[in-house]
Amino acid sequence: MLTTDVSFSLAVQAGNALADPLRKLNQLLERGVLTAEEYVV
């Protein structure tokens, strides 16, 4: 199970089209829109 910190680091390292969707997922997770289980899938 990835933490948001790890996911954010990967997004920054990727520096490509993945960065924006991952950032949006992190924002949703922080707002409680997604559960941890949904985020990992």
PDB file of C-alpha atoms in Angstrom:
ATOM      1  CA  MET A   1       0.000   0.000   0.000  1.00  0.00           C
ATOM      2  CA  LEU A   2       1.508   3.279  -1.122  1.00  0.00           C
ATOM      3  CA  THR A   3       1.332   6.366   1.003  1.00  0.00           C
ATOM      4  CA  THR A   4       0.440   9.689  -0.589  1.00  0.00           C
ATOM      5  CA  ASP A   5       4.004  10.835   0.102  1.00  0.00           C
ATOM      6  CA  VAL A   6       5.429   7.961  -1.938  1.00  0.00           C
ATOM      7  CA  SER A   7       2.919   8.495  -4.735  1.00  0.00           C
ATOM      8  CA  PHE A   8       3.716  12.196  -4.849  1.00  0.00           C
ATOM      9  CA  SER A   9       7.459  11.486  -5.002  1.00  0.00           C
ATOM     10  CA  LEU A  10       6.928   9.052  -7.871  1.00  0.00           C
ATOM     11  CA  ALA A  11       4.829  11.641  -9.699  1.00  0.00           C
ATOM     12  CA  VAL A  12       7.547  14.254  -9.320  1.00  0.00           C
ATOM     13  CA  GLN A  13      10.237  11.835 -10.516  1.00  0.00           C
ATOM     14  CA  ALA A  14       8.153  10.774 -13.503  1.00  0.00           C
ATOM     15  CA  GLY A  15       7.812  14.369 -14.671  1.00  0.00           C
ATOM     16  CA  ASN A  16       5.300  13.303 -17.337  1.00  0.00           C
ATOM     17  CA  ALA A  17       1.573  12.923 -17.938  1.00  0.00           C
ATOM     18  CA  LEU A  18       1.259  10.774 -14.800  1.00  0.00           C
ATOM     19  CA  ALA A  19       2.063  13.674 -12.496  1.00  0.00           C
ATOM     20  CA  ASP A  20      -1.239  15.515 -12.978  1.00  0.00           C
ATOM     21  CA  PRO A  21      -3.602  12.537 -12.440  1.00  0.00           C
ATOM     22  CA  LEU A  22      -1.615  11.439  -9.388  1.00  0.00           C
ATOM     23  CA  ARG A  23      -1.803  14.944  -7.946  1.00  0.00           C
ATOM     24  CA  LYS A  24      -5.575  14.939  -8.504  1.00  0.00           C
ATOM     25  CA  LEU A  25      -5.863  11.533  -6.816  1.00  0.00           C
ATOM     26  CA  ASN A  26      -3.887  12.830  -3.843  1.00  0.00           C
ATOM     27  CA  GLN A  27      -6.232  15.820  -3.575  1.00  0.00           C
ATOM     28  CA  LEU A  28      -9.274  13.522  -3.646  1.00  0.00           C
ATOM     29  CA  LEU A  29      -7.724  11.271  -1.019  1.00  0.00           C
ATOM     30  CA  GLU A  30      -6.977  14.259   1.243  1.00  0.00           C
ATOM     31  CA  ARG A  31     -10.600  15.414   0.914  1.00  0.00           C
ATOM     32  CA  GLY A  32     -11.803  11.943   1.875  1.00  0.00           C
ATOM     33  CA  VAL A  33     -13.497  11.384  -1.480  1.00  0.00           C
ATOM     34  CA  LEU A  34     -11.492   8.206  -2.017  1.00  0.00           C
ATOM     35  CA  THR A  35     -10.788   5.600   0.616  1.00  0.00           C
ATOM     36  CA  ALA A  36      -7.306   4.137   1.020  1.00  0.00           C
ATOM     37  CA  GLU A  37      -8.553   0.863  -0.477  1.00  0.00           C
ATOM     38  CA  GLU A  38      -9.890   2.593  -3.593  1.00  0.00           C
ATOM     39  CA  TYR A  39      -6.679   4.589  -3.961  1.00  0.00           C
ATOM     40  CA  VAL A  40      -4.435   1.510  -3.976  1.00  0.00           C
ATOM     41  CA  VAL A  41      -6.465  -0.346  -6.615  1.00  0.00           C
TER      42      VAL A  41
END
